[in-house]
Each structure stands twice: as C-alpha cells, then as structure tokens.
Amino acid sequence: MRQSFDEREVIFSPFKMALSKKNVILVFLSLANFIHTEAWRRHHEFFVKEATYTRLCATKNILTINEQFPGPTLYAHEGDTIYVKVHNNGRYNITVHWHGVNQPRNPWSDGPEYITQCPIQPGDTFNYKIIFSTEIGTLWWHAHSDWTRATVHGAIVVLPKHGASYPFPKPHEEVPIIFGEWWKEDVMEVLQEFVASGGGPRDSDAYTINGQPGDFYPCSSQDTFKLNVEYGKTYLLRMVNAAMNEILFFAIANHSLTVVGADGSYTKPLTKEYVVIAPGQTLDCLLEANQREMGSYYMAARAYSTAVGIPFDNSTTTAVLQYDGDSLSPPTSPLLPSLPFYNDTTAAFEFIGSLKSPGPLLFPLNKYDTQIISTVSVNTLPCPNNSSAGPNGTRLAASMNNISFVFPFIDILEAYYYQINGVFGTLFPRVPPFYFNFTGTDLPSILLTPERATEVRVIQYDSIIEVVFQGTNLVAGLDHPMHLHGYSFYVLGWGFGNFDKKKDPLNYNLVDPPFRNTVIVPINGWAAIRFKANNPGVWFLHCHLERHLTWGMETVFIVKDGKEVQERILPPPRHMPRC
Ligand code: C2O
Ligand code: CU
C-alpha cells in the first residue's frame, strides 16, 4: 500500500514546516501523533495547483492535486466519513466529485459544477464531506468542471470494516491501475478549440497507465509503469478508467484476470483473458503471478470505439509486469497480450454481460414504480450565420429525450433547496417525445435537432425507478457509458436495436444483476437499470464520455425528501462557494 504513505506525506507537510521551529516541537509532535493514529485518515488537504510534467518528448503545465498526476489515493473503511479540503490555487474554477460514493442525504458535497454547487473560484476553499455507506472496493475522485478532470483525478480505496475481510483470499499486494488520456496541448485549449469548431475534439496523443504512456510512445519507455511480482503470489489490481473519451480493452500477456468487484461493489468472481472498462467505471481484479517462464509481460490497454467514420486515438498504452528474481535471465522484450479489435462489440459485451452480483439483492426486483425511457443521441444544432466548421453549417450536440442540457448560472441544488424560480424546469420527459426507428439507418434529418433546456425529472422518495437508455443512430451510433450520481443501480438487461417494452423485460436478469454506477449502453442498442430512490437530493445523470457531456447528453434527477427527518437532505454546510 505504497500510495497510503504518499498520502500521509501530503497530510504531514504543513506540520514538517512547523516542526522546524524549535519552540513548537513538542506541541506539534503530540499533534502529529494524534493525526497519525486517528485524524489523518479522516482529514485530507487537496491543493489544486499547476505542475510541470514531461510526456511524449514535450513539457507542459497541467492542473494537479498536490502536484501529483495521477493524484493521491484516498483510503477509507466501509461506512466511514472523511473530509477533503480543496484549496483552489489554480487559475480556473474547479469542483471535485467523489465518483460512486452515494453520499446519503448529502448532495452538497457531490461536486458537479452548476448541479450541486457553484465552482470553487481561484483562491477559494471548500471542505467536502464524503459519506461512505455500502460502497466497498475501488472508486475514484475527479474534477467535475470543464475538462479539468483530464489530470485532476485519483483512486479511492474503500476497505472492509475494521476486522472484516475480503470475500476472496487476501492479496499479497494491492495496486491502483489508473487509465488516463494525454494531450500534448493544454487540455483547456483542446476544450476551447473543440467547442469553437462545432465538430469533434482533437484526438488525444496517448493513453496512460498510472500517468505513463508506456513503451510504444516516443520518449516514454524509461518511465513505463512497472509492477514487480513474486511467483506464486496474488495481486489485487484496483483499476479506474479516468480517460476522457474512450472505453478501453485491457489485458496482460499470459495472465488472466479474475474480476471480484466493479464500481464499488463485489461481483461474483469472473475470470477472463481481457476486461472492458468505460470512463467512470472501476474494476477490482485479482492477478495470479503464475508464469513459470518468469520474465516480463506487457499489460496493455487500447480503445473500444465503435462510431463509424469518427476518428479516435488508436494507440496502445502499456505497463510491465516484472517477475522478481528474474534479474539473471537475459533481458528480452516483454510479450504483448492480444486485445480484441477496436470495434469488437461482441467481445466487449461478452465481458460486460458476464458480470454478476454475488447477492443478496438490496431491494426486491419483482416490480418498479416508475419507468423512464430516455433516448441518448448525438445531434446537430444550427449555428449563428453558418459560422461553424461543423457538418453543413451546423455544430454537433447531444441529448437525452431530445433535450440538449443547458447548464444554469447557479446550481440546481441551491435553486431547489431555497426555492429560487427560473433556474430549471421539471419537464424532463418520461418517454421519448417522438418514437421513430431509433436505431435505423437514413433517419430523416428533421430528427437531428434537439431542444436546448435545463429540465430535470422529479422522483418520489423511496420509489423504485427503472430507467431504459435507448441509443439512437442519429449522426453516428456508438456506445455510451451512462453514469448516475447518488446511487448504484442494478443493470437488468441490455440489447441491440429498439427496446421492446413487452418482450425485452422477459429476459431481464432479476436474480443476480451487477450493481454498478456506470452502465455501457451498447451501440444502437439499449440498457435497463433499476434503483431505489432512497437518497434524497439533486443527482446528475450523464454520459461519461467527456465530449458528450460537453454537448448536452445529461439530465438531473431530483429525489424528493421522505417524511421522516432522517429521510431528508442534510442542512447545507456553513460555507458553500458562491457563483
Ligand atoms: Cu465520474 Cu458526473 O462523474
Ligand atoms: Cu455518450
């Protein structure tokens, strides 16, 4: 658990400075001792700061937390509450989201800008209270403003309660494996250029594993991430996909992976030669170092990308699995794993569809109270005086139920809590506004233009909600990783083509569906999820491909308070950032 020591370093650094003043040594020694035993686990300091990094033969400033990329790993035990004080010492507005932490009754600290808070402005500070409940395993945190999450992200490790153990043999070591995406250009410039162009964003220049592109990129091989393993031992890889715009395939040469957790919940153990992980998702995988031919083996990741004719970064990032005790054998180049082809949807869903929850189910799945069916589409919008470089004088957009979401100027949570009118509407439709052959070809261009609005859906406390996401073939069909804040949900089913309200539910998995917070809606297909709305608050629902989020593929669920005091949103913290 190397990373936890890094974290301790960060927490201690202000005290180190204080310790140098002789007259306060004793006071601070006892304080440091106290922090070491108890409080250092609960209170963390995040300094948002630019730092200089060199990758792909080029140096640039990136936004970081505590100058680390990826950022520090946070550790907690199941059911803990921790605090992270975010100091914005950067040049841009920022917020931080604790992805997959359900934050019961506490939307105030959830993080998405203009949804649950105003951004933290340069020079300002916000103390996030992070309430863990049933989550266990790997989650992550990331900035939730503009595209700052490209470099502002890190893992969250939720360990079993004190004294409790894993439902699998204790691994010899636990290692975060964080996938990222790197541009040689400044990411804020990539975003500005993307928005101004009306088309797609420029492709990234590399994917990264724990911040390193790996051996197949220029100027990278000396820094490739290496995992040293001992023959016969088992390792827990805590994988996070923090890439901006691509779902990834990942595999290790000659080694299979046994998935034991996903998105902060255990899964039934599933052994596979490769895994699929979407932006927003996490996977806990056991890796057995079982190769008698000791030596080194590549771990590799590359895109799973399905949109026909849409360019993407098709490079491959690698890290090295290095057996200890192999220093005597001559250096050979590591073996490369074989990964499915870029658009191999069958391979992708072979993996995704095999994940199962170990049970018991947290709520009965025999019925739902409300069904919401929503299209998820890429669209086009007209441009003022045909100014754009987008297709046919339009610019690209995206929508849910034909509404391309517009961010308000103050956050929706504040407007809801203090009943401020005119910030959002409550007319997000329960079904698509018009039915057409969603996944057909040659769809009439009249279907392309969405409405632009800030509409939410209000949900009754404690009701069981089924959401069916229906992908469409407008502009280009592709897979969408849809993420809901405030909840994990059961993924009951998915399929290709148009959702059939009568037939498809007959094939739902109501026995052991996986419990996740990000579901991949297959290209020109659908996915159905269910959650129990027992967490009152304002919860963002969006595609976790960053370009689609920028284009408007999102909405908000407002879950009403229940009757009892302990069923209501907590009172707001004393200091919330102002817009
Ligand atoms: Cu990773 Cu809105 O979240
Ligand atoms: Cu999407």
mmCIF file with all atom_site columns, N, CA, C and O in Angstrom, residues 241-287:
data_model
loop_
_atom_site.group_PDB
_atom_site.id
_atom_site.type_symbol
_atom_site.label_atom_id
_atom_site.label_alt_id
_atom_site.label_comp_id
_atom_site.label_asym_id
_atom_site.label_entity_id
_atom_site.label_seq_id
_atom_site.pdbx_PDB_ins_code
_atom_site.Cartn_x
_atom_site.Cartn_y
_atom_site.Cartn_z
_atom_site.occupancy
_atom_site.B_iso_or_equiv
_atom_site.pdbx_formal_charge
_atom_site.auth_seq_id
_atom_site.auth_comp_id
_atom_site.auth_asym_id
_atom_site.auth_atom_id
_atom_site.pdbx_PDB_model_num
ATOM 1   N N  . ASN A 1 241 ? -10.951 3.710   -14.892 1.00 0.00 ? 241 ASN A N  1
ATOM 2   C CA . ASN A 1 241 ? -10.805 4.356   -16.194 1.00 0.00 ? 241 ASN A CA 1
ATOM 3   C C  . ASN A 1 241 ? -11.093 5.841   -16.062 1.00 0.00 ? 241 ASN A C  1
ATOM 4   O O  . ASN A 1 241 ? -12.238 6.262   -16.011 1.00 0.00 ? 241 ASN A O  1
ATOM 5   N N  . ALA A 1 242 ? -10.019 6.628   -16.001 1.00 0.00 ? 242 ALA A N  1
ATOM 6   C CA . ALA A 1 242 ? -10.128 8.083   -15.905 1.00 0.00 ? 242 ALA A CA 1
ATOM 7   C C  . ALA A 1 242 ? -9.897  8.740   -17.263 1.00 0.00 ? 242 ALA A C  1
ATOM 8   O O  . ALA A 1 242 ? -9.727  9.958   -17.334 1.00 0.00 ? 242 ALA A O  1
ATOM 9   N N  . ALA A 1 243 ? -9.874  7.936   -18.340 1.00 0.00 ? 243 ALA A N  1
ATOM 10  C CA . ALA A 1 243 ? -9.720  8.528   -19.681 1.00 0.00 ? 243 ALA A CA 1
ATOM 11  C C  . ALA A 1 243 ? -10.929 9.404   -19.981 1.00 0.00 ? 243 ALA A C  1
ATOM 12  O O  . ALA A 1 243 ? -11.988 9.237   -19.391 1.00 0.00 ? 243 ALA A O  1
ATOM 13  N N  . MET A 1 244 ? -10.757 10.351  -20.890 1.00 0.00 ? 244 MET A N  1
ATOM 14  C CA . MET A 1 244 ? -11.815 11.324  -21.146 1.00 0.00 ? 244 MET A CA 1
ATOM 15  C C  . MET A 1 244 ? -12.885 10.802  -22.102 1.00 0.00 ? 244 MET A C  1
ATOM 16  O O  . MET A 1 244 ? -14.066 10.999  -21.881 1.00 0.00 ? 244 MET A O  1
ATOM 17  N N  . ASN A 1 245 ? -12.455 10.168  -23.168 1.00 0.00 ? 245 ASN A N  1
ATOM 18  C CA . ASN A 1 245 ? -13.397 9.929   -24.257 1.00 0.00 ? 245 ASN A CA 1
ATOM 19  C C  . ASN A 1 245 ? -13.461 8.506   -24.790 1.00 0.00 ? 245 ASN A C  1
ATOM 20  O O  . ASN A 1 245 ? -14.149 8.270   -25.778 1.00 0.00 ? 245 ASN A O  1
ATOM 21  N N  . GLU A 1 246 ? -12.760 7.572   -24.186 1.00 0.00 ? 246 GLU A N  1
ATOM 22  C CA . GLU A 1 246 ? -12.775 6.230   -24.757 1.00 0.00 ? 246 GLU A CA 1
ATOM 23  C C  . GLU A 1 246 ? -12.974 5.126   -23.723 1.00 0.00 ? 246 GLU A C  1
ATOM 24  O O  . GLU A 1 246 ? -12.363 5.135   -22.659 1.00 0.00 ? 246 GLU A O  1
ATOM 25  N N  . ILE A 1 247 ? -13.824 4.172   -24.105 1.00 0.00 ? 247 ILE A N  1
ATOM 26  C CA . ILE A 1 247 ? -13.924 2.906   -23.381 1.00 0.00 ? 247 ILE A CA 1
ATOM 27  C C  . ILE A 1 247 ? -12.650 2.130   -23.740 1.00 0.00 ? 247 ILE A C  1
ATOM 28  O O  . ILE A 1 247 ? -12.124 2.280   -24.844 1.00 0.00 ? 247 ILE A O  1
ATOM 29  N N  . LEU A 1 248 ? -12.125 1.322   -22.825 1.00 0.00 ? 248 LEU A N  1
ATOM 30  C CA . LEU A 1 248 ? -10.865 0.626   -23.093 1.00 0.00 ? 248 LEU A CA 1
ATOM 31  C C  . LEU A 1 248 ? -10.989 -0.891  -22.927 1.00 0.00 ? 248 LEU A C  1
ATOM 32  O O  . LEU A 1 248 ? -11.747 -1.376  -22.081 1.00 0.00 ? 248 LEU A O  1
ATOM 33  N N  . PHE A 1 249 ? -10.216 -1.599  -23.758 1.00 0.00 ? 249 PHE A N  1
ATOM 34  C CA . PHE A 1 249 ? -9.931  -3.018  -23.533 1.00 0.00 ? 249 PHE A CA 1
ATOM 35  C C  . PHE A 1 249 ? -8.599  -3.073  -22.785 1.00 0.00 ? 249 PHE A C  1
ATOM 36  O O  . PHE A 1 249 ? -7.682  -2.280  -23.074 1.00 0.00 ? 249 PHE A O  1
ATOM 37  N N  . PHE A 1 250 ? -8.468  -4.031  -21.857 1.00 0.00 ? 250 PHE A N  1
ATOM 38  C CA . PHE A 1 250 ? -7.214  -4.176  -21.115 1.00 0.00 ? 250 PHE A CA 1
ATOM 39  C C  . PHE A 1 250 ? -6.919  -5.655  -20.926 1.00 0.00 ? 250 PHE A C  1
ATOM 40  O O  . PHE A 1 250 ? -7.828  -6.453  -20.674 1.00 0.00 ? 250 PHE A O  1
ATOM 41  N N  . ALA A 1 251 ? -5.654  -6.028  -21.053 1.00 0.00 ? 251 ALA A N  1
ATOM 42  C CA . ALA A 1 251 ? -5.260  -7.418  -20.826 1.00 0.00 ? 251 ALA A CA 1
ATOM 43  C C  . ALA A 1 251 ? -3.796  -7.474  -20.438 1.00 0.00 ? 251 ALA A C  1
ATOM 44  O O  . ALA A 1 251 ? -3.038  -6.509  -20.631 1.00 0.00 ? 251 ALA A O  1
ATOM 45  N N  . ILE A 1 252 ? -3.388  -8.621  -19.876 1.00 0.00 ? 252 ILE A N  1
ATOM 46  C CA . ILE A 1 252 ? -1.979  -8.853  -19.526 1.00 0.00 ? 252 ILE A CA 1
ATOM 47  C C  . ILE A 1 252 ? -1.535  -10.131 -20.233 1.00 0.00 ? 252 ILE A C  1
ATOM 48  O O  . ILE A 1 252 ? -2.219  -11.161 -20.140 1.00 0.00 ? 252 ILE A O  1
ATOM 49  N N  . ALA A 1 253 ? -0.405  -10.067 -20.924 1.00 0.00 ? 253 ALA A N  1
ATOM 50  C CA . ALA A 1 253 ? 0.074   -11.232 -21.675 1.00 0.00 ? 253 ALA A CA 1
ATOM 51  C C  . ALA A 1 253 ? 0.213   -12.449 -20.755 1.00 0.00 ? 253 ALA A C  1
ATOM 52  O O  . ALA A 1 253 ? 0.760   -12.340 -19.653 1.00 0.00 ? 253 ALA A O  1
ATOM 53  N N  . ASN A 1 254 ? -0.297  -13.583 -21.189 1.00 0.00 ? 254 ASN A N  1
ATOM 54  C CA . ASN A 1 254 ? -0.181  -14.872 -20.490 1.00 0.00 ? 254 ASN A CA 1
ATOM 55  C C  . ASN A 1 254 ? -0.832  -14.932 -19.104 1.00 0.00 ? 254 ASN A C  1
ATOM 56  O O  . ASN A 1 254 ? -0.619  -15.905 -18.381 1.00 0.00 ? 254 ASN A O  1
ATOM 57  N N  . HIS A 1 255 ? -1.533  -13.916 -18.722 1.00 0.00 ? 255 HIS A N  1
ATOM 58  C CA . HIS A 1 255 ? -2.178  -13.907 -17.398 1.00 0.00 ? 255 HIS A CA 1
ATOM 59  C C  . HIS A 1 255 ? -3.656  -13.602 -17.567 1.00 0.00 ? 255 HIS A C  1
ATOM 60  O O  . HIS A 1 255 ? -4.001  -12.668 -18.291 1.00 0.00 ? 255 HIS A O  1
ATOM 61  N N  . SER A 1 256 ? -4.487  -14.363 -16.880 1.00 0.00 ? 256 SER A N  1
ATOM 62  C CA . SER A 1 256 ? -5.898  -13.982 -16.888 1.00 0.00 ? 256 SER A CA 1
ATOM 63  C C  . SER A 1 256 ? -6.175  -13.108 -15.666 1.00 0.00 ? 256 SER A C  1
ATOM 64  O O  . SER A 1 256 ? -5.349  -12.988 -14.771 1.00 0.00 ? 256 SER A O  1
ATOM 65  N N  . LEU A 1 257 ? -7.324  -12.472 -15.694 1.00 0.00 ? 257 LEU A N  1
ATOM 66  C CA . LEU A 1 257 ? -7.719  -11.579 -14.600 1.00 0.00 ? 257 LEU A CA 1
ATOM 67  C C  . LEU A 1 257 ? -9.013  -12.122 -14.004 1.00 0.00 ? 257 LEU A C  1
ATOM 68  O O  . LEU A 1 257 ? -9.906  -12.542 -14.747 1.00 0.00 ? 257 LEU A O  1
ATOM 69  N N  . THR A 1 258 ? -9.111  -12.102 -12.680 1.00 0.00 ? 258 THR A N  1
ATOM 70  C CA . THR A 1 258 ? -10.363 -12.524 -12.049 1.00 0.00 ? 258 THR A CA 1
ATOM 71  C C  . THR A 1 258 ? -11.015 -11.300 -11.426 1.00 0.00 ? 258 THR A C  1
ATOM 72  O O  . THR A 1 258 ? -10.522 -10.739 -10.445 1.00 0.00 ? 258 THR A O  1
ATOM 73  N N  . VAL A 1 259 ? -12.117 -10.872 -12.044 1.00 0.00 ? 259 VAL A N  1
ATOM 74  C CA . VAL A 1 259 ? -12.836 -9.703  -11.536 1.00 0.00 ? 259 VAL A CA 1
ATOM 75  C C  . VAL A 1 259 ? -13.559 -10.111 -10.256 1.00 0.00 ? 259 VAL A C  1
ATOM 76  O O  . VAL A 1 259 ? -14.271 -11.113 -10.236 1.00 0.00 ? 259 VAL A O  1
ATOM 77  N N  . VAL A 1 260 ? -13.361 -9.333  -9.203  1.00 0.00 ? 260 VAL A N  1
ATOM 78  C CA . VAL A 1 260 ? -14.062 -9.596  -7.937  1.00 0.00 ? 260 VAL A CA 1
ATOM 79  C C  . VAL A 1 260 ? -14.887 -8.392  -7.480  1.00 0.00 ? 260 VAL A C  1
ATOM 80  O O  . VAL A 1 260 ? -15.649 -8.479  -6.520  1.00 0.00 ? 260 VAL A O  1
ATOM 81  N N  . GLY A 1 261 ? -14.745 -7.277  -8.184  1.00 0.00 ? 261 GLY A N  1
ATOM 82  C CA . GLY A 1 261 ? -15.519 -6.095  -7.820  1.00 0.00 ? 261 GLY A CA 1
ATOM 83  C C  . GLY A 1 261 ? -15.628 -5.158  -9.000  1.00 0.00 ? 261 GLY A C  1
ATOM 84  O O  . GLY A 1 261 ? -14.790 -5.187  -9.911  1.00 0.00 ? 261 GLY A O  1
ATOM 85  N N  . ALA A 1 262 ? -16.685 -4.335  -8.997  1.00 0.00 ? 262 ALA A N  1
ATOM 86  C CA . ALA A 1 262 ? -16.878 -3.347  -10.058 1.00 0.00 ? 262 ALA A CA 1
ATOM 87  C C  . ALA A 1 262 ? -17.639 -2.167  -9.468  1.00 0.00 ? 262 ALA A C  1
ATOM 88  O O  . ALA A 1 262 ? -18.608 -2.372  -8.719  1.00 0.00 ? 262 ALA A O  1
ATOM 89  N N  . ASP A 1 263 ? -17.207 -0.977  -9.759  1.00 0.00 ? 263 ASP A N  1
ATOM 90  C CA . ASP A 1 263 ? -17.910 0.255   -9.353  1.00 0.00 ? 263 ASP A CA 1
ATOM 91  C C  . ASP A 1 263 ? -18.227 0.292   -7.854  1.00 0.00 ? 263 ASP A C  1
ATOM 92  O O  . ASP A 1 263 ? -19.287 0.787   -7.444  1.00 0.00 ? 263 ASP A O  1
ATOM 93  N N  . GLY A 1 264 ? -17.359 -0.229  -7.024  1.00 0.00 ? 264 GLY A N  1
ATOM 94  C CA . GLY A 1 264 ? -17.570 -0.138  -5.581  1.00 0.00 ? 264 GLY A CA 1
ATOM 95  C C  . GLY A 1 264 ? -18.544 -1.155  -5.014  1.00 0.00 ? 264 GLY A C  1
ATOM 96  O O  . GLY A 1 264 ? -19.151 -0.913  -3.971  1.00 0.00 ? 264 GLY A O  1
ATOM 97  N N  . SER A 1 265 ? -18.711 -2.302  -5.694  1.00 0.00 ? 265 SER A N  1
ATOM 98  C CA . SER A 1 265 ? -19.493 -3.429  -5.162  1.00 0.00 ? 265 SER A CA 1
ATOM 99  C C  . SER A 1 265 ? -18.768 -4.702  -5.535  1.00 0.00 ? 265 SER A C  1
ATOM 100 O O  . SER A 1 265 ? -18.102 -4.752  -6.572  1.00 0.00 ? 265 SER A O  1
ATOM 101 N N  . TYR A 1 266 ? -18.931 -5.739  -4.709  1.00 0.00 ? 266 TYR A N  1
ATOM 102 C CA . TYR A 1 266 ? -18.354 -7.027  -5.084  1.00 0.00 ? 266 TYR A CA 1
ATOM 103 C C  . TYR A 1 266 ? -19.110 -7.619  -6.263  1.00 0.00 ? 266 TYR A C  1
ATOM 104 O O  . TYR A 1 266 ? -20.282 -7.299  -6.487  1.00 0.00 ? 266 TYR A O  1
ATOM 105 N N  . THR A 1 267 ? -18.402 -8.460  -7.026  1.00 0.00 ? 267 THR A N  1
ATOM 106 C CA . THR A 1 267 ? -19.064 -9.244  -8.069  1.00 0.00 ? 267 THR A CA 1
ATOM 107 C C  . THR A 1 267 ? -18.788 -10.714 -7.789  1.00 0.00 ? 267 THR A C  1
ATOM 108 O O  . THR A 1 267 ? -17.901 -11.034 -6.990  1.00 0.00 ? 267 THR A O  1
ATOM 109 N N  . LYS A 1 268 ? -19.542 -11.592 -8.444  1.00 0.00 ? 268 LYS A N  1
ATOM 110 C CA . LYS A 1 268 ? -19.138 -12.993 -8.427  1.00 0.00 ? 268 LYS A CA 1
ATOM 111 C C  . LYS A 1 268 ? -17.797 -13.054 -9.151  1.00 0.00 ? 268 LYS A C  1
ATOM 112 O O  . LYS A 1 268 ? -17.624 -12.358 -10.158 1.00 0.00 ? 268 LYS A O  1
ATOM 113 N N  . PRO A 1 269 ? -16.859 -13.870 -8.673  1.00 0.00 ? 269 PRO A N  1
ATOM 114 C CA . PRO A 1 269 ? -15.560 -13.926 -9.366  1.00 0.00 ? 269 PRO A CA 1
ATOM 115 C C  . PRO A 1 269 ? -15.746 -14.328 -10.828 1.00 0.00 ? 269 PRO A C  1
ATOM 116 O O  . PRO A 1 269 ? -16.510 -15.242 -11.129 1.00 0.00 ? 269 PRO A O  1
ATOM 117 N N  . LEU A 1 270 ? -15.105 -13.597 -11.707 1.00 0.00 ? 270 LEU A N  1
ATOM 118 C CA . LEU A 1 270 ? -15.223 -13.838 -13.146 1.00 0.00 ? 270 LEU A CA 1
ATOM 119 C C  . LEU A 1 270 ? -13.832 -13.803 -13.755 1.00 0.00 ? 270 LEU A C  1
ATOM 120 O O  . LEU A 1 270 ? -13.160 -12.768 -13.701 1.00 0.00 ? 270 LEU A O  1
ATOM 121 N N  . THR A 1 271 ? -13.397 -14.923 -14.302 1.00 0.00 ? 271 THR A N  1
ATOM 122 C CA . THR A 1 271 ? -12.039 -14.989 -14.842 1.00 0.00 ? 271 THR A CA 1
ATOM 123 C C  . THR A 1 271 ? -12.064 -14.820 -16.353 1.00 0.00 ? 271 THR A C  1
ATOM 124 O O  . THR A 1 271 ? -12.812 -15.512 -17.050 1.00 0.00 ? 271 THR A O  1
ATOM 125 N N  . LYS A 1 272 ? -11.287 -13.876 -16.851 1.00 0.00 ? 272 LYS A N  1
ATOM 126 C CA . LYS A 1 272 ? -11.289 -13.530 -18.278 1.00 0.00 ? 272 LYS A CA 1
ATOM 127 C C  . LYS A 1 272 ? -9.878  -13.234 -18.769 1.00 0.00 ? 272 LYS A C  1
ATOM 128 O O  . LYS A 1 272 ? -9.003  -12.861 -17.991 1.00 0.00 ? 272 LYS A O  1
ATOM 129 N N  . GLU A 1 273 ? -9.703  -13.336 -20.069 1.00 0.00 ? 273 GLU A N  1
ATOM 130 C CA . GLU A 1 273 ? -8.412  -13.012 -20.682 1.00 0.00 ? 273 GLU A CA 1
ATOM 131 C C  . GLU A 1 273 ? -8.251  -11.512 -20.904 1.00 0.00 ? 273 GLU A C  1
ATOM 132 O O  . GLU A 1 273 ? -7.148  -11.018 -21.094 1.00 0.00 ? 273 GLU A O  1
ATOM 133 N N  . TYR A 1 274 ? -9.370  -10.790 -20.943 1.00 0.00 ? 274 TYR A N  1
ATOM 134 C CA . TYR A 1 274 ? -9.328  -9.331  -21.120 1.00 0.00 ? 274 TYR A CA 1
ATOM 135 C C  . TYR A 1 274 ? -10.511 -8.737  -20.369 1.00 0.00 ? 274 TYR A C  1
ATOM 136 O O  . TYR A 1 274 ? -11.455 -9.460  -20.029 1.00 0.00 ? 274 TYR A O  1
ATOM 137 N N  . VAL A 1 275 ? -10.444 -7.450  -20.083 1.00 0.00 ? 275 VAL A N  1
ATOM 138 C CA . VAL A 1 275 ? -11.588 -6.769  -19.471 1.00 0.00 ? 275 VAL A CA 1
ATOM 139 C C  . VAL A 1 275 ? -11.943 -5.546  -20.309 1.00 0.00 ? 275 VAL A C  1
ATOM 140 O O  . VAL A 1 275 ? -11.156 -5.101  -21.153 1.00 0.00 ? 275 VAL A O  1
ATOM 141 N N  . VAL A 1 276 ? -13.145 -5.011  -20.062 1.00 0.00 ? 276 VAL A N  1
ATOM 142 C CA . VAL A 1 276 ? -13.611 -3.790  -20.711 1.00 0.00 ? 276 VAL A CA 1
ATOM 143 C C  . VAL A 1 276 ? -13.944 -2.810  -19.601 1.00 0.00 ? 276 VAL A C  1
ATOM 144 O O  . VAL A 1 276 ? -14.615 -3.185  -18.628 1.00 0.00 ? 276 VAL A O  1
ATOM 145 N N  . ILE A 1 277 ? -13.467 -1.608  -19.731 1.00 0.00 ? 277 ILE A N  1
ATOM 146 C CA . ILE A 1 277 ? -13.721 -0.614  -18.681 1.00 0.00 ? 277 ILE A CA 1
ATOM 147 C C  . ILE A 1 277 ? -14.014 0.734   -19.330 1.00 0.00 ? 277 ILE A C  1
ATOM 148 O O  . ILE A 1 277 ? -13.256 1.210   -20.167 1.00 0.00 ? 277 ILE A O  1
ATOM 149 N N  . ALA A 1 278 ? -15.166 1.301   -18.978 1.00 0.00 ? 278 ALA A N  1
ATOM 150 C CA . ALA A 1 278 ? -15.580 2.575   -19.573 1.00 0.00 ? 278 ALA A CA 1
ATOM 151 C C  . ALA A 1 278 ? -15.136 3.719   -18.682 1.00 0.00 ? 278 ALA A C  1
ATOM 152 O O  . ALA A 1 278 ? -14.959 3.536   -17.478 1.00 0.00 ? 278 ALA A O  1
ATOM 153 N N  . PRO A 1 279 ? -14.978 4.921   -19.255 1.00 0.00 ? 279 PRO A N  1
ATOM 154 C CA . PRO A 1 279 ? -14.746 6.084   -18.409 1.00 0.00 ? 279 PRO A CA 1
ATOM 155 C C  . PRO A 1 279 ? -15.815 6.124   -17.313 1.00 0.00 ? 279 PRO A C  1
ATOM 156 O O  . PRO A 1 279 ? -17.012 5.975   -17.597 1.00 0.00 ? 279 PRO A O  1
ATOM 157 N N  . GLY A 1 280 ? -15.384 6.283   -16.091 1.00 0.00 ? 280 GLY A N  1
ATOM 158 C CA . GLY A 1 280 ? -16.313 6.283   -14.953 1.00 0.00 ? 280 GLY A CA 1
ATOM 159 C C  . GLY A 1 280 ? -16.344 4.963   -14.216 1.00 0.00 ? 280 GLY A C  1
ATOM 160 O O  . GLY A 1 280 ? -16.675 4.915   -13.043 1.00 0.00 ? 280 GLY A O  1
ATOM 161 N N  . GLN A 1 281 ? -15.977 3.877   -14.891 1.00 0.00 ? 281 GLN A N  1
ATOM 162 C CA . GLN A 1 281 ? -16.073 2.567   -14.234 1.00 0.00 ? 281 GLN A CA 1
ATOM 163 C C  . GLN A 1 281 ? -14.785 2.208   -13.502 1.00 0.00 ? 281 GLN A C  1
ATOM 164 O O  . GLN A 1 281 ? -13.701 2.716   -13.808 1.00 0.00 ? 281 GLN A O  1
ATOM 165 N N  . THR A 1 282 ? -14.934 1.306   -12.531 1.00 0.00 ? 282 THR A N  1
ATOM 166 C CA . THR A 1 282 ? -13.778 0.727   -11.852 1.00 0.00 ? 282 THR A CA 1
ATOM 167 C C  . THR A 1 282 ? -13.935 -0.790  -11.867 1.00 0.00 ? 282 THR A C  1
ATOM 168 O O  . THR A 1 282 ? -15.051 -1.302  -11.971 1.00 0.00 ? 282 THR A O  1
ATOM 169 N N  . LEU A 1 283 ? -12.811 -1.495  -11.780 1.00 0.00 ? 283 LEU A N  1
ATOM 170 C CA . LEU A 1 283 ? -12.826 -2.959  -11.682 1.00 0.00 ? 283 LEU A CA 1
ATOM 171 C C  . LEU A 1 283 ? -11.766 -3.369  -10.666 1.00 0.00 ? 283 LEU A C  1
ATOM 172 O O  . LEU A 1 283 ? -10.643 -2.855  -10.693 1.00 0.00 ? 283 LEU A O  1
ATOM 173 N N  . ASP A 1 284 ? -12.130 -4.283  -9.788  1.00 0.00 ? 284 ASP A N  1
ATOM 174 C CA . ASP A 1 284 ? -11.148 -4.889  -8.890  1.00 0.00 ? 284 ASP A CA 1
ATOM 175 C C  . ASP A 1 284 ? -10.832 -6.260  -9.450  1.00 0.00 ? 284 ASP A C  1
ATOM 176 O O  . ASP A 1 284 ? -11.723 -7.102  -9.578  1.00 0.00 ? 284 ASP A O  1
ATOM 177 N N  . CYS A 1 285 ? -9.564  -6.484  -9.794  1.00 0.00 ? 285 CYS A N  1
ATOM 178 C CA . CYS A 1 285 ? -9.194  -7.743  -10.456 1.00 0.00 ? 285 CYS A CA 1
ATOM 179 C C  . CYS A 1 285 ? -8.043  -8.406  -9.719  1.00 0.00 ? 285 CYS A C  1
ATOM 180 O O  . CYS A 1 285 ? -7.045  -7.752  -9.402  1.00 0.00 ? 285 CYS A O  1
ATOM 181 N N  . LEU A 1 286 ? -8.182  -9.715  -9.488  1.00 0.00 ? 286 LEU A N  1
ATOM 182 C CA . LEU A 1 286 ? -7.085  -10.483 -8.917  1.00 0.00 ? 286 LEU A CA 1
ATOM 183 C C  . LEU A 1 286 ? -6.204  -10.984 -10.049 1.00 0.00 ? 286 LEU A C  1
ATOM 184 O O  . LEU A 1 286 ? -6.693  -11.432 -11.090 1.00 0.00 ? 286 LEU A O  1
ATOM 185 N N  . LEU A 1 287 ? -4.903  -10.862 -9.813  1.00 0.00 ? 287 LEU A N  1
ATOM 186 C CA . LEU A 1 287 ? -3.920  -11.296 -10.796 1.00 0.00 ? 287 LEU A CA 1
ATOM 187 C C  . LEU A 1 287 ? -3.003  -12.295 -10.103 1.00 0.00 ? 287 LEU A C  1
ATOM 188 O O  . LEU A 1 287 ? -2.399  -11.978 -9.078  1.00 0.00 ? 287 LEU A O  1
#
